[in-house]
Amino acid sequence: MECPQCVYSNPDGVKFCLSCGEMFAKNKTQDENSFFYEFAHYVDMVPRVERSIEPKFQNVFSRVFRDHSELEAERLFIVGTALTTPKITEVTDTWPKPWLFARVFVISLLAFAGFYIGVDYFRNINFIPGLLMIGASAVPLTTLIFFWEMNAPQNIAFYRVIFVGFIGGILSMLVALVFFDILKNNINPITIGITEELAKAITVISFVRYRKYRYILNGLLIGAAVGAGFAAFETAGYALRSLMSGDAQNLYITILWRGLLAPGGHVAWAALTGAAFCRVQGDDPFRLNMLVKIKFLRVFLLVVLMHALWDTPITGMFPFGQIFLMVASWIVVFLLIRAGLKEIGAKKLMV
């Protein structure tokens, strides 16, 4: 007799029980022959009794410290293509359990440590560009991988995420520079917040308005990609300034603090804006009046406010105020992730 906790462990249709360790053969139905069906059940070896629609952090991050094979990691990178994007009926509306982002972070730390040794111990200036690149991009990339793993519809290929990160990051910075040039005589924390968040919002919307990124979770991911590019490029610039000042210690401090605070800054804020827009747009074609709908405006204004407070030079804002804002940003992020999962559940009922 089969154990009720058995789940599919590989593409050959074999059941493996996480509780009793037994394996069972299984006859595939027509729907189960799809490539994604095999992939999903290979990767998601979690009993349904462990899943929850509630934002329980101990459940969301429960797979971070588990062992994962290289094959499991490789299969994560093939989703989002025409052949591997699941039907909405195949998408689970329970909380994903990301783990790859943690591996990416560890790998980035090891690479940064290598460049640090090359620069600080061996005094080799050839290691400086790598130190700046890895130091600036490690945390934004890690955070982006997290959002990619949380994209339950799995309808966006990783190459597309990287494309949006690079192109969206530089486009949003250029748009911000245009706004700064217009407001060059009136630069303050409020105008900085409005300028940079508006630049990222314009870029994010330009990526999602014509494509089939209609889910809230899609908006989170595309927004996070733009924000990650913006954050990495900006940090690289600040790190270079610190290096040119001749103070190596200031260089490391800049990379450290901007890295620690990156997840709650540009990445999270752009992700929130993208999710809010996709929530308003849904399956409808883009219309300008979508930008004045309350569901979008309240999130965008919240992001602008948090950005303005972040840059406000008041006592205690760095680092304690910024840490508080980072936590607040992620509370809203997880609320929108939950809204995105509920959206998927509602769409499945409509099919």
Short mmCIF file of C-alpha atoms in Angstrom, two decimals:
data_model
loop_
_atom_site.label_atom_id
_atom_site.label_comp_id
_atom_site.label_asym_id
_atom_site.label_seq_id
_atom_site.Cartn_x
_atom_site.Cartn_y
_atom_site.Cartn_z
CA MET A 1 0.00 0.00 0.00
CA GLU A 2 1.35 3.40 -0.99
CA CYS A 3 2.23 5.99 1.61
CA PRO A 4 0.11 9.17 1.18
CA GLN A 5 3.22 11.34 1.44
CA CYS A 6 4.88 9.92 -1.66
CA VAL A 7 5.88 12.43 -4.33
CA TYR A 8 7.40 12.07 -7.78
CA SER A 9 11.17 12.15 -7.65
CA ASN A 10 12.28 11.86 -11.26
CA PRO A 11 11.14 12.09 -14.90
CA ASP A 12 10.69 8.34 -15.07
CA GLY A 13 7.51 8.55 -13.02
CA VAL A 14 8.86 6.96 -9.86
CA LYS A 15 7.29 7.84 -6.54
CA PHE A 16 9.63 8.43 -3.65
CA CYS A 17 8.34 8.79 -0.11
CA LEU A 18 10.15 11.33 2.03
CA SER A 19 8.71 9.61 5.07
CA CYS A 20 9.20 5.88 4.53
CA GLY A 21 11.87 5.91 1.81
CA GLU A 22 9.96 3.48 -0.44
CA MET A 23 9.79 3.81 -4.21
CA PHE A 24 6.73 3.01 -6.30
CA ALA A 25 6.26 2.74 -10.05
CA LYS A 26 3.61 4.94 -11.61
CA ASN A 27 1.62 4.93 -14.82
CA LYS A 28 1.61 8.31 -16.51
CA THR A 29 -1.51 9.93 -17.81
CA GLN A 30 -1.46 12.06 -20.95
CA ASP A 31 -1.15 15.31 -18.98
CA GLU A 32 1.70 13.91 -16.93
CA ASN A 33 3.79 13.30 -20.04
CA SER A 34 4.45 17.02 -20.42
CA PHE A 35 8.04 18.10 -19.94
CA PHE A 36 7.09 20.59 -17.26
CA TYR A 37 5.12 17.99 -15.30
CA GLU A 38 8.21 15.83 -15.09
CA PHE A 39 10.39 18.80 -14.17
CA ALA A 40 8.06 20.14 -11.52
CA HIS A 41 7.74 16.88 -9.68
CA TYR A 42 11.46 16.24 -9.84
CA VAL A 43 12.32 19.58 -8.30
CA ASP A 44 9.43 20.05 -5.88
CA MET A 45 9.96 17.07 -3.57
CA VAL A 46 7.95 18.60 -0.73
CA PRO A 47 4.88 16.92 0.74
CA ARG A 48 1.78 19.03 0.34
CA VAL A 49 1.19 18.89 4.09
CA GLU A 50 4.30 21.07 4.45
CA ARG A 51 3.02 23.71 2.02
CA SER A 52 1.10 26.74 3.13
CA ILE A 53 -0.40 29.80 1.51
CA GLU A 54 0.46 31.72 4.68
CA PRO A 55 3.74 33.66 4.63
CA LYS A 56 5.60 31.49 7.14
CA PHE A 57 9.26 32.26 6.71
CA GLN A 58 10.37 28.95 8.20
CA ASN A 59 8.49 27.24 5.36
CA VAL A 60 9.58 29.58 2.55
CA PHE A 61 13.27 29.11 3.34
CA SER A 62 13.03 25.49 4.49
CA ARG A 63 14.94 24.13 1.47
CA VAL A 64 17.93 26.47 1.67
CA PHE A 65 20.00 24.16 3.84
CA ARG A 66 19.00 20.91 2.15
CA ASP A 67 21.22 19.04 -0.27
CA HIS A 68 20.47 19.69 -3.94
CA SER A 69 22.03 17.98 -6.94
CA GLU A 70 23.58 19.72 -9.93
CA LEU A 71 20.85 18.24 -12.10
CA GLU A 72 18.25 19.91 -9.92
CA ALA A 73 19.99 23.26 -10.35
CA GLU A 74 20.38 22.78 -14.09
CA ARG A 75 16.71 22.02 -14.54
CA LEU A 76 15.76 25.25 -12.82
CA PHE A 77 17.37 27.20 -15.65
CA ILE A 78 15.34 25.62 -18.44
CA VAL A 79 11.92 26.92 -17.38
CA GLY A 80 10.21 29.79 -19.17
CA THR A 81 10.72 28.62 -22.75
CA ALA A 82 7.95 27.73 -25.20
CA LEU A 83 8.46 24.04 -24.34
CA THR A 84 8.88 24.34 -20.58
CA THR A 85 6.36 27.00 -19.55
CA PRO A 86 3.56 25.23 -17.66
CA LYS A 87 -0.13 25.65 -18.26
CA ILE A 88 -1.89 27.64 -15.57
CA THR A 89 -3.57 24.44 -14.39
CA GLU A 90 -0.13 22.92 -13.75
CA VAL A 91 1.09 25.85 -11.64
CA THR A 92 0.99 25.41 -7.89
CA ASP A 93 -0.52 28.31 -5.97
CA THR A 94 1.29 27.47 -2.73
CA TRP A 95 4.43 29.23 -1.53
CA PRO A 96 7.55 28.33 -3.55
CA LYS A 97 10.57 27.24 -1.57
CA PRO A 98 13.60 28.91 -3.18
CA TRP A 99 17.12 27.69 -2.48
CA LEU A 100 19.34 28.47 -5.47
CA PHE A 101 19.71 32.13 -4.46
CA ALA A 102 21.62 31.06 -1.34
CA ARG A 103 24.09 29.07 -3.45
CA VAL A 104 24.59 32.05 -5.74
CA PHE A 105 25.32 34.24 -2.72
CA VAL A 106 27.93 31.80 -1.36
CA ILE A 107 29.60 31.53 -4.77
CA SER A 108 29.68 35.32 -5.03
CA LEU A 109 31.26 35.60 -1.59
CA LEU A 110 33.95 33.10 -2.53
CA ALA A 111 34.69 35.01 -5.74
CA PHE A 112 34.83 38.30 -3.85
CA ALA A 113 37.18 36.77 -1.28
CA GLY A 114 39.48 35.70 -4.10
CA PHE A 115 39.57 39.19 -5.60
CA TYR A 116 40.07 40.68 -2.12
CA ILE A 117 43.13 38.45 -1.56
CA GLY A 118 44.49 39.42 -4.97
CA VAL A 119 44.13 43.14 -4.25
CA ASP A 120 44.83 43.39 -0.51
CA TYR A 121 47.44 40.65 -0.02
CA PHE A 122 49.20 40.38 -3.38
CA ARG A 123 48.72 44.09 -4.25
CA ASN A 124 47.78 43.21 -7.82
CA ILE A 125 45.74 45.99 -9.41
CA ASN A 126 44.48 43.62 -12.12
CA PHE A 127 42.09 42.22 -9.52
CA ILE A 128 40.44 45.58 -8.86
CA PRO A 129 37.87 45.48 -11.73
CA GLY A 130 36.71 42.03 -10.61
CA LEU A 131 36.53 43.22 -7.02
CA LEU A 132 34.30 46.13 -8.06
CA MET A 133 32.07 44.01 -10.33
CA ILE A 134 31.52 41.16 -7.89
CA GLY A 135 31.22 43.48 -4.90
CA ALA A 136 28.61 45.61 -6.65
CA SER A 137 26.54 42.80 -8.19
CA ALA A 138 26.69 39.94 -5.65
CA VAL A 139 23.73 40.93 -3.47
CA PRO A 140 21.52 42.41 -6.24
CA LEU A 141 22.03 39.23 -8.30
CA THR A 142 21.30 37.03 -5.30
CA THR A 143 18.10 38.94 -4.61
CA LEU A 144 17.12 38.72 -8.27
CA ILE A 145 17.58 34.93 -8.22
CA PHE A 146 15.27 34.82 -5.21
CA PHE A 147 12.53 36.68 -7.10
CA TRP A 148 13.08 34.41 -10.10
CA GLU A 149 12.58 31.32 -7.95
CA MET A 150 9.46 32.88 -6.41
CA ASN A 151 7.92 33.39 -9.86
CA ALA A 152 5.48 30.47 -9.54
CA PRO A 153 4.15 30.68 -13.15
CA GLN A 154 7.71 29.98 -14.35
CA ASN A 155 6.94 31.70 -17.63
CA ILE A 156 10.02 33.91 -17.87
CA ALA A 157 13.27 32.35 -19.07
CA PHE A 158 16.42 33.17 -17.14
CA TYR A 159 18.13 34.62 -20.20
CA ARG A 160 15.27 37.12 -20.40
CA VAL A 161 15.75 38.03 -16.74
CA ILE A 162 19.44 38.74 -17.36
CA PHE A 163 18.58 40.78 -20.46
CA VAL A 164 16.13 42.91 -18.47
CA GLY A 165 18.69 43.28 -15.68
CA PHE A 166 21.38 44.68 -17.96
CA ILE A 167 19.28 46.70 -20.39
CA GLY A 168 16.66 47.75 -17.86
CA GLY A 169 19.31 48.76 -15.36
CA ILE A 170 21.17 51.08 -17.72
CA LEU A 171 17.98 52.45 -19.34
CA SER A 172 16.51 53.37 -15.97
CA MET A 173 19.76 55.11 -14.98
CA LEU A 174 19.80 57.10 -18.21
CA VAL A 175 16.14 58.10 -17.78
CA ALA A 176 16.95 59.19 -14.22
CA LEU A 177 19.84 61.31 -15.50
CA VAL A 178 17.50 63.07 -17.91
CA PHE A 179 15.14 63.88 -15.04
CA PHE A 180 18.06 65.02 -12.85
CA ASP A 181 19.24 67.31 -15.61
CA ILE A 182 15.78 68.87 -15.77
CA LEU A 183 15.67 69.27 -11.97
CA LYS A 184 19.33 70.19 -11.51
CA ASN A 185 18.43 73.30 -9.51
CA ASN A 186 16.07 71.46 -7.20
CA ILE A 187 17.76 68.27 -6.01
CA ASN A 188 16.65 67.01 -2.60
CA PRO A 189 15.59 63.65 -1.08
CA ILE A 190 12.03 64.04 -2.35
CA THR A 191 12.99 64.84 -5.94
CA ILE A 192 15.60 62.08 -5.85
CA GLY A 193 12.96 59.58 -4.74
CA ILE A 194 10.50 60.72 -7.39
CA THR A 195 13.11 60.85 -10.16
CA GLU A 196 14.73 57.46 -9.62
CA GLU A 197 11.53 55.55 -8.87
CA LEU A 198 9.74 57.14 -11.83
CA ALA A 199 12.67 56.22 -14.09
CA LYS A 200 12.55 52.60 -12.94
CA ALA A 201 8.75 52.51 -13.21
CA ILE A 202 8.86 53.75 -16.81
CA THR A 203 11.47 51.10 -17.65
CA VAL A 204 9.60 48.27 -15.94
CA ILE A 205 6.30 49.18 -17.60
CA SER A 206 8.01 49.33 -20.99
CA PHE A 207 9.08 45.70 -20.51
CA VAL A 208 5.74 44.31 -19.33
CA ARG A 209 3.10 46.29 -21.23
CA TYR A 210 3.47 44.49 -24.59
CA ARG A 211 4.54 41.06 -23.38
CA LYS A 212 2.62 38.25 -21.76
CA TYR A 213 3.80 39.11 -18.28
CA ARG A 214 0.35 39.50 -16.83
CA TYR A 215 0.79 38.00 -13.38
CA ILE A 216 1.63 39.92 -10.22
CA LEU A 217 4.60 37.63 -9.67
CA ASN A 218 5.83 38.45 -13.20
CA GLY A 219 5.78 42.14 -12.32
CA LEU A 220 7.76 41.44 -9.17
CA LEU A 221 10.41 39.59 -11.15
CA ILE A 222 10.74 42.07 -14.03
CA GLY A 223 10.81 44.95 -11.55
CA ALA A 224 13.45 43.19 -9.47
CA ALA A 225 15.57 42.69 -12.61
CA VAL A 226 15.48 46.40 -13.44
CA GLY A 227 16.14 47.30 -9.80
CA ALA A 228 19.03 44.83 -9.55
CA GLY A 229 20.69 46.30 -12.62
CA PHE A 230 20.19 49.84 -11.28
CA ALA A 231 21.56 48.89 -7.85
CA ALA A 232 24.61 47.04 -9.20
CA PHE A 233 25.60 49.79 -11.62
CA GLU A 234 25.09 52.50 -9.00
CA THR A 235 27.11 50.63 -6.37
CA ALA A 236 29.92 50.09 -8.87
CA GLY A 237 30.00 53.83 -9.45
CA TYR A 238 30.14 54.67 -5.75
CA ALA A 239 32.81 52.01 -5.19
CA LEU A 240 34.92 53.48 -8.00
CA ARG A 241 34.61 56.94 -6.46
CA SER A 242 35.80 55.54 -3.14
CA LEU A 243 38.75 53.88 -4.86
CA MET A 244 39.69 57.07 -6.70
CA SER A 245 39.72 58.94 -3.39
CA GLY A 246 42.71 56.80 -2.43
CA ASP A 247 41.02 55.32 0.63
CA ALA A 248 40.90 51.53 0.20
CA GLN A 249 39.12 51.08 3.52
CA ASN A 250 36.30 53.35 2.33
CA LEU A 251 36.00 51.18 -0.79
CA TYR A 252 35.29 48.06 1.28
CA ILE A 253 32.92 49.92 3.59
CA THR A 254 30.97 51.23 0.58
CA ILE A 255 30.66 47.75 -0.92
CA LEU A 256 29.74 46.21 2.45
CA TRP A 257 26.96 48.60 3.44
CA ARG A 258 25.48 49.02 -0.02
CA GLY A 259 25.50 45.25 -0.36
CA LEU A 260 23.79 44.67 2.98
CA LEU A 261 21.09 47.25 2.25
CA ALA A 262 20.63 46.45 -1.48
CA PRO A 263 17.75 43.95 -1.07
CA GLY A 264 15.56 46.56 0.60
CA GLY A 265 16.45 49.40 -1.73
CA HIS A 266 16.31 49.59 -5.52
CA VAL A 267 15.60 45.88 -6.03
CA ALA A 268 12.61 45.67 -3.71
CA TRP A 269 11.21 49.07 -4.71
CA ALA A 270 11.26 48.38 -8.44
CA ALA A 271 9.80 44.93 -7.79
CA LEU A 272 6.90 46.48 -5.86
CA THR A 273 6.22 48.94 -8.66
CA GLY A 274 6.24 46.18 -11.27
CA ALA A 275 3.90 44.00 -9.22
CA ALA A 276 1.49 46.89 -8.64
CA PHE A 277 1.34 47.65 -12.36
CA CYS A 278 0.76 44.03 -13.39
CA ARG A 279 -1.93 43.79 -10.73
CA VAL A 280 -3.73 46.70 -12.38
CA GLN A 281 -3.11 45.66 -15.99
CA GLY A 282 -3.97 41.97 -15.66
CA ASP A 283 -4.99 40.53 -19.03
CA ASP A 284 -6.03 43.93 -20.44
CA PRO A 285 -4.01 45.94 -22.98
CA PHE A 286 -2.04 48.89 -21.62
CA ARG A 287 -3.90 52.14 -21.06
CA LEU A 288 -2.55 55.36 -19.58
CA ASN A 289 -5.37 55.56 -17.04
CA MET A 290 -3.94 52.42 -15.41
CA LEU A 291 -1.20 54.62 -13.96
CA VAL A 292 -3.69 56.63 -11.90
CA LYS A 293 -5.57 53.67 -10.46
CA ILE A 294 -5.38 53.54 -6.69
CA LYS A 295 -3.91 50.00 -6.60
CA PHE A 296 -0.90 51.23 -8.55
CA LEU A 297 -0.58 54.72 -7.13
CA ARG A 298 -0.59 53.71 -3.47
CA VAL A 299 2.31 51.29 -3.99
CA PHE A 300 4.26 53.71 -6.20
CA LEU A 301 3.82 56.58 -3.74
CA LEU A 302 4.85 54.31 -0.88
CA VAL A 303 8.02 53.42 -2.78
CA VAL A 304 8.78 57.08 -3.50
CA LEU A 305 8.23 57.94 0.17
CA MET A 306 10.55 55.17 1.36
CA HIS A 307 13.21 56.23 -1.12
CA ALA A 308 12.96 59.85 0.00
CA LEU A 309 13.25 58.85 3.66
CA TRP A 310 16.19 56.60 2.78
CA ASP A 311 18.13 59.61 1.43
CA THR A 312 17.05 62.02 4.16
CA PRO A 313 20.14 63.15 6.13
CA ILE A 314 18.64 62.90 9.60
CA THR A 315 20.33 61.49 12.68
CA GLY A 316 20.02 57.72 12.90
CA MET A 317 18.78 57.22 9.35
CA PHE A 318 22.01 55.36 8.54
CA PRO A 319 21.94 52.52 9.22
CA PHE A 320 19.03 52.03 11.61
CA GLY A 321 16.41 53.95 9.65
CA GLN A 322 17.44 52.28 6.41
CA ILE A 323 17.29 48.85 8.03
CA PHE A 324 13.76 49.64 9.19
CA LEU A 325 12.80 50.74 5.67
CA MET A 326 14.33 47.57 4.24
CA VAL A 327 12.23 45.42 6.57
CA ALA A 328 9.12 47.45 5.71
CA SER A 329 9.81 47.01 1.99
CA TRP A 330 10.03 43.25 2.34
CA ILE A 331 6.85 43.04 4.36
CA VAL A 332 5.08 44.62 1.38
CA VAL A 333 6.98 42.32 -0.99
CA PHE A 334 5.72 39.22 0.79
CA LEU A 335 2.19 40.61 0.89
CA LEU A 336 2.31 41.03 -2.89
CA ILE A 337 3.78 37.54 -3.31
CA ARG A 338 0.81 36.21 -1.39
CA ALA A 339 -1.52 38.28 -3.58
CA GLY A 340 0.22 36.83 -6.64
CA LEU A 341 -0.27 33.26 -5.43
CA LYS A 342 -3.93 33.92 -4.72
CA GLU A 343 -4.22 35.37 -8.24
CA ILE A 344 -2.90 32.11 -9.68
CA GLY A 345 -5.37 30.12 -7.58
CA ALA A 346 -8.24 32.28 -8.84
CA LYS A 347 -7.16 31.88 -12.48
CA LYS A 348 -6.97 28.11 -12.09
CA LEU A 349 -10.58 28.05 -10.92
CA MET A 350 -11.61 29.98 -14.04
CA VAL A 351 -10.09 27.43 -16.42
#
